[in-house]
XYZ file of C-alpha atoms in Angstrom:
397
model
C 0.000 0.000 0.000
C 2.626 2.481 1.086
C 5.116 1.621 -1.614
C 2.765 2.399 -4.486
C 0.927 5.520 -3.349
C 2.358 9.007 -3.607
C 2.590 11.243 -0.558
C -0.128 13.441 -2.038
C -2.419 10.428 -2.425
C -1.730 9.348 1.138
C -2.414 12.849 2.412
C -5.723 12.971 0.561
C -6.609 9.516 1.860
C -5.875 10.570 5.428
C -7.910 13.751 5.086
C -10.828 11.904 3.552
C -10.845 9.529 6.512
C -11.219 12.349 9.044
C -14.490 14.176 8.365
C -15.354 17.385 10.185
C -18.319 17.141 12.547
C -20.825 19.944 12.165
C -23.340 20.099 15.026
C -26.523 21.947 14.169
C -27.097 25.484 15.420
C -29.838 24.141 17.671
C -27.402 21.677 19.257
C -24.955 24.453 20.021
C -27.510 26.221 22.180
C -28.095 23.338 24.554
C -26.316 20.499 26.196
C -27.814 17.936 23.824
C -26.337 14.458 23.536
C -25.036 13.683 20.064
C -23.879 10.373 18.610
C -21.468 9.802 15.742
C -18.846 7.319 14.550
C -15.174 8.013 15.097
C -12.349 7.220 12.697
C -12.269 3.559 13.741
C -16.010 2.958 13.568
C -16.850 3.259 17.267
C -20.022 5.081 18.228
C -19.127 8.137 20.283
C -21.666 9.717 22.585
C -21.151 13.145 24.066
C -22.351 16.708 24.157
C -21.693 19.490 21.663
C -18.570 20.566 23.519
C -17.197 17.058 23.009
C -17.984 17.272 19.292
C -16.148 20.575 19.050
C -13.135 19.088 20.850
C -13.078 16.177 18.402
C -13.126 18.639 15.500
C -10.101 20.366 16.987
C -8.341 17.040 17.517
C -8.929 16.046 13.914
C -7.372 19.294 12.753
C -4.350 18.485 14.930
C -4.185 15.063 13.265
C -4.107 16.753 9.849
C -1.340 19.066 11.004
C 0.688 16.137 12.324
C 0.206 14.422 8.983
C 1.710 17.422 7.208
C 4.704 17.323 9.564
C 5.303 13.613 8.879
C 4.979 14.044 5.103
C 7.436 16.940 5.233
C 9.974 14.825 7.099
C 9.518 11.939 4.683
C 10.156 14.339 1.811
C 13.331 15.743 3.384
C 14.769 12.670 5.139
C 13.409 9.772 3.099
C 10.390 7.482 3.355
C 11.744 5.355 6.218
C 13.839 7.958 8.029
C 12.457 6.901 11.414
C 14.202 3.531 11.087
C 17.557 5.359 11.342
C 17.167 6.028 15.057
C 18.993 3.144 16.724
C 21.302 5.059 19.038
C 22.850 1.900 20.505
C 24.167 0.764 17.132
C 25.204 4.293 16.297
C 27.388 4.419 19.408
C 29.397 1.539 18.016
C 29.933 3.559 14.854
C 31.145 6.762 16.558
C 27.625 8.046 17.291
C 26.463 9.689 14.085
C 24.891 13.071 14.746
C 22.112 12.485 12.225
C 20.999 9.357 14.063
C 20.779 11.238 17.353
C 18.793 14.025 15.715
C 16.416 11.505 14.168
C 15.935 9.721 17.513
C 15.133 12.958 19.371
C 12.849 14.149 16.578
C 11.044 10.811 16.445
C 10.385 10.665 20.188
C 8.814 14.123 20.109
C 6.807 13.296 16.994
C 5.449 10.044 18.375
C 4.359 11.718 21.590
C 2.393 14.177 19.457
C 0.778 11.307 17.571
C 1.343 9.173 14.495
C -1.057 9.992 11.630
C -3.682 7.200 11.376
C -2.743 6.297 7.819
C 0.907 5.817 8.857
C 0.230 3.955 12.109
C 0.328 0.412 10.681
C 3.677 0.953 8.979
C 5.322 2.850 11.835
C 4.059 0.536 14.585
C 5.106 -2.576 12.704
C 8.616 -1.262 12.140
C 9.385 0.423 15.452
C 7.745 -2.078 17.815
C 9.931 -4.954 16.661
C 7.028 -6.821 15.048
C 8.661 -6.727 11.598
C 11.899 -8.132 13.019
C 10.025 -10.854 14.914
C 8.104 -11.859 11.786
C 11.336 -12.016 9.759
C 12.690 -14.804 11.969
C 10.108 -17.339 10.779
C 8.986 -18.573 7.343
C 6.633 -16.288 5.395
C 3.878 -18.884 5.684
C 4.103 -19.091 9.505
C 0.780 -17.413 10.301
C -1.230 -19.187 7.608
C 0.311 -22.547 8.544
C -0.510 -21.917 12.206
C -4.139 -21.060 11.495
C -4.568 -24.168 9.347
C -2.905 -26.378 11.964
C -5.162 -25.233 14.833
C -8.424 -25.159 12.895
C -11.113 -27.195 14.632
C -9.090 -27.796 17.799
C -10.904 -27.212 21.075
C -9.158 -26.115 24.258
C -10.187 -24.170 27.368
C -8.693 -21.123 25.638
C -10.762 -21.532 22.460
C -13.928 -22.010 24.524
C -13.291 -18.778 26.427
C -12.482 -16.938 23.202
C -15.766 -18.076 21.645
C -17.570 -16.884 24.759
C -15.922 -13.448 24.623
C -16.218 -12.689 20.882
C -19.784 -11.299 20.972
C -18.890 -9.218 24.041
C -15.931 -7.518 22.346
C -16.986 -3.993 21.382
C -20.636 -4.944 20.711
C -22.296 -2.787 18.095
C -19.109 -2.041 16.170
C -19.976 -2.105 12.440
C -17.213 -4.594 11.581
C -15.978 -6.239 14.764
C -19.522 -7.216 15.767
C -20.202 -9.156 12.560
C -19.569 -12.785 11.586
C -16.583 -11.644 9.512
C -15.167 -9.568 12.350
C -15.692 -12.333 14.906
C -13.988 -14.877 12.628
C -10.993 -12.621 12.032
C -10.551 -11.822 15.715
C -10.978 -15.478 16.625
C -8.206 -16.576 14.259
C -5.775 -14.060 15.749
C -6.581 -14.986 19.355
C -6.719 -18.741 18.802
C -3.526 -18.624 16.757
C -1.681 -16.843 19.518
C -3.091 -19.153 22.204
C -1.309 -22.018 20.453
C 1.862 -20.014 19.797
C 2.255 -19.353 23.529
C 0.492 -22.018 25.576
C 1.729 -20.436 28.830
C -0.426 -17.408 28.078
C -3.077 -19.233 26.097
C -5.869 -16.712 26.334
C -6.744 -14.179 28.994
C -9.788 -11.942 29.092
C -8.697 -8.484 28.087
C -6.651 -9.699 25.135
C -9.829 -9.737 23.043
C -10.107 -5.941 23.294
C -6.409 -5.431 22.598
C -6.400 -7.741 19.570
C -9.627 -6.207 18.232
C -8.162 -2.700 18.254
C -4.956 -3.990 16.679
C -7.044 -5.476 13.858
C -8.748 -2.145 13.219
C -5.421 -0.315 13.035
C -3.248 -2.865 11.227
C -5.926 -3.834 8.667
C -4.641 -7.413 8.223
C -4.894 -10.407 10.558
C -1.277 -11.374 10.095
C 0.060 -7.935 11.013
C -2.310 -7.758 14.003
C -1.055 -11.197 15.094
C 2.580 -10.096 15.042
C 1.768 -6.863 16.852
C 0.046 -8.938 19.552
C 3.093 -11.222 19.697
C 5.617 -8.401 20.127
C 3.357 -6.733 22.682
C 3.107 -9.819 24.895
C 6.623 -11.116 24.339
C 8.683 -7.923 24.297
C 6.800 -4.772 25.291
C 4.767 -5.697 28.387
C 5.974 -7.233 31.631
C 6.284 -11.023 31.710
C 3.313 -13.033 32.973
C 0.911 -10.107 32.659
C -1.598 -12.467 31.032
C -0.535 -15.758 32.620
C -3.097 -17.950 34.392
C -2.484 -16.316 37.791
C -1.975 -12.814 36.327
C 1.172 -12.447 38.421
C 2.601 -9.802 36.118
C -0.573 -7.751 36.325
C -0.518 -7.994 40.128
C 3.052 -6.708 40.092
C 2.034 -3.763 37.906
C -0.796 -2.931 40.314
C 1.584 -2.869 43.273
C 4.054 -0.703 41.375
C 1.274 1.692 40.411
C -0.023 1.942 43.976
C 3.482 2.777 45.150
C 3.890 5.401 42.426
C 0.551 6.987 43.278
C 1.631 7.234 46.914
C 4.925 8.906 45.942
C 3.738 11.161 43.130
C 0.217 12.058 44.283
C 0.396 11.819 48.094
C -2.722 13.917 48.791
C -4.862 11.855 46.433
C -3.461 8.603 47.778
C -4.059 9.578 51.410
C -7.671 10.551 50.698
C -8.374 7.367 48.753
C -6.934 5.298 51.581
C -9.204 7.108 54.050
C -12.139 5.999 51.880
C -10.707 2.465 51.734
C -10.618 2.765 47.958
C -8.416 0.210 46.216
C -7.044 1.733 42.986
C -6.970 -1.715 41.392
C -10.767 -1.399 41.092
C -10.144 0.830 38.076
C -6.484 0.249 37.232
C -6.635 -3.518 36.683
C -8.757 -3.035 33.562
C -6.445 -0.254 32.380
C -3.382 -2.494 32.498
C -5.078 -5.633 31.124
C -6.930 -3.891 28.285
C -4.266 -1.183 27.812
C -6.963 1.497 28.193
C -8.863 0.211 25.126
C -12.100 -0.182 27.145
C -11.716 3.063 29.064
C -10.477 5.818 26.742
C -11.856 6.995 23.377
C -10.207 5.100 20.530
C -7.937 7.873 19.218
C -6.769 8.695 22.749
C -6.053 5.000 23.362
C -4.088 4.786 20.136
C -2.072 7.875 21.022
C -1.096 6.046 24.221
C -0.209 2.989 22.137
C 1.897 5.135 19.786
C 4.210 5.774 22.731
C 3.800 2.284 24.204
C 5.195 0.601 21.094
C 8.170 2.979 20.957
C 9.081 3.745 24.585
C 7.729 0.678 26.348
C 5.276 -0.192 29.120
C 6.360 2.663 31.404
C 3.864 4.861 29.516
C 1.004 2.929 31.137
C 2.078 4.257 34.528
C 2.427 7.811 33.208
C -1.098 7.703 31.816
C -2.660 6.038 34.863
C -1.098 8.636 37.179
C -2.204 11.455 34.879
C -5.855 10.363 35.025
C -5.833 10.667 38.807
C -3.824 13.899 38.777
C -6.145 15.601 36.279
C -9.085 15.216 38.634
C -7.289 15.812 41.924
C -9.739 18.458 43.179
C -12.807 16.340 42.443
C -11.246 13.226 43.942
C -10.344 15.044 47.142
C -14.017 16.052 47.478
C -15.282 12.477 47.073
C -17.001 10.997 50.119
C -17.581 7.422 48.987
C -15.906 4.749 46.866
C -18.714 5.098 44.332
C -17.953 8.812 43.981
C -14.335 8.041 43.100
C -15.317 5.472 40.490
C -17.807 7.912 38.919
C -15.185 10.682 38.710
C -12.610 8.376 37.128
C -14.998 6.766 34.642
C -16.548 10.076 33.599
C -13.057 11.445 33.055
C -11.726 8.572 30.971
C -14.838 8.275 28.801
C -14.657 11.954 27.822
C -10.918 12.364 27.236
C -11.460 13.070 23.556
C -8.370 15.294 23.279
C -5.337 13.040 23.755
C -3.097 16.048 24.392
C -5.013 16.903 27.572
C -4.035 13.528 28.990
C -0.556 13.098 27.534
C 0.604 16.590 28.439
C -0.006 15.766 32.101
C 1.396 12.248 31.687
C 4.733 13.405 30.295
C 5.219 16.986 31.450
C 4.166 16.299 35.031
C 5.727 12.912 35.686
C 8.524 12.385 33.144
C 10.354 15.539 34.192
C 10.709 14.285 37.748
C 13.324 11.854 36.469
C 11.839 8.763 38.106
C 9.609 7.458 35.333
C 12.268 5.602 33.354
C 12.075 2.019 32.161
C 15.077 1.151 34.344
C 13.477 2.519 37.502
C 10.152 0.862 36.733
C 11.972 -2.461 36.288
C 13.626 -2.013 39.689
C 10.250 -1.337 41.277
C 8.825 -4.480 39.676
C 11.629 -6.634 41.054
C 11.027 -5.155 44.479
C 7.315 -6.042 44.349
C 7.600 -9.523 42.806
C 8.387 -11.493 46.015
C 5.327 -10.100 47.830
C 3.089 -10.852 44.858
C 4.327 -14.426 44.509
C 3.941 -15.014 48.259
C 0.389 -13.671 48.134
C -0.535 -15.823 45.132
C 1.014 -18.879 46.785
C -1.037 -18.219 49.915
C -4.218 -17.916 47.841
C -3.466 -21.211 46.113
C -2.931 -22.964 49.446
C -6.213 -21.627 50.800
C -7.988 -22.769 47.643
C -6.470 -26.263 47.854
C -7.360 -26.452 51.523
C -10.972 -25.511 50.781
C -11.171 -28.112 48.025
C -9.878 -30.816 50.394
C -12.527 -29.904 52.966
C -15.267 -30.134 50.302
C -13.997 -33.516 49.088
C -13.921 -34.908 52.611
């Protein structure tokens, strides 16, 4: 696709995909709920202010597209692949590589144009490299080999398909279900330790919408689970996810002490909202374009971005959270916030400007925090398993 179209054609294609919303004059005068489809086919419900924000966001997307096309014209079509600083250091650290790396990081944080996302994600995430290590027919051979096989994973996948973004014009169709099923079932056989975990259906579904092809979505899912996210995040006991929750709780205590103290006084456990964030990578919580802006950074900078974003959601609503009197109030504030974050910059500005500049939110430091939390998590899971086995013995007797 990208090798045959001119930049002008791609620009026109991108612009044609992002229509301007024009609320009626009557809608502007009142807080009337409006519904419309976003770029990825999801039905968006909000007020006229939300519609106006989305118009502004779409203009920003166009502007970012012009920036990317300009760089492709001046630096070459795949200039962003020349950003490997580690290899450059071995070759006397070329200045151009450093410039490209700094430019790319800033660009990605401002958003990858939708029409370029598949190509950029596939290259920068490591998915292309991972795919290159196996025969070209790997995915097709895998799908043929597992066809008709029934496992606990395939049964759970079949159960979850109709519940994955219901109402979506493509995902919620026989064709969409079949495509998503092949990706999920295929991966469940590729990595039997993971198999299938609820939450992956939403992640894989959004990958399908962005990447356009099953095979590319499959490899993006593979690099995500095998290289980008923490190990065992989707294992049977979710140990990796439990570690992430402990790390996040510790970060919230350090970075947002007032919020944390108030939530503790309410006996509010942040995992009530954050578990879904980390398992579904915000795909069930944030509007699609905001989610994908988070994923733009996730596939380039790594899983630390999930902590930045989670902290930012709490920080953005600090005043409202401090006024909450009940656990239900906290959940309402958080859910209302995430569902209406139509401007990704509102979220990501806080995520990076507020927390990145403190110097703590690096991948190295996050890894250290994970290692510190792992023993407690494993001890807790072991204790749960013993209690479960003890209960089963009592029932049997």
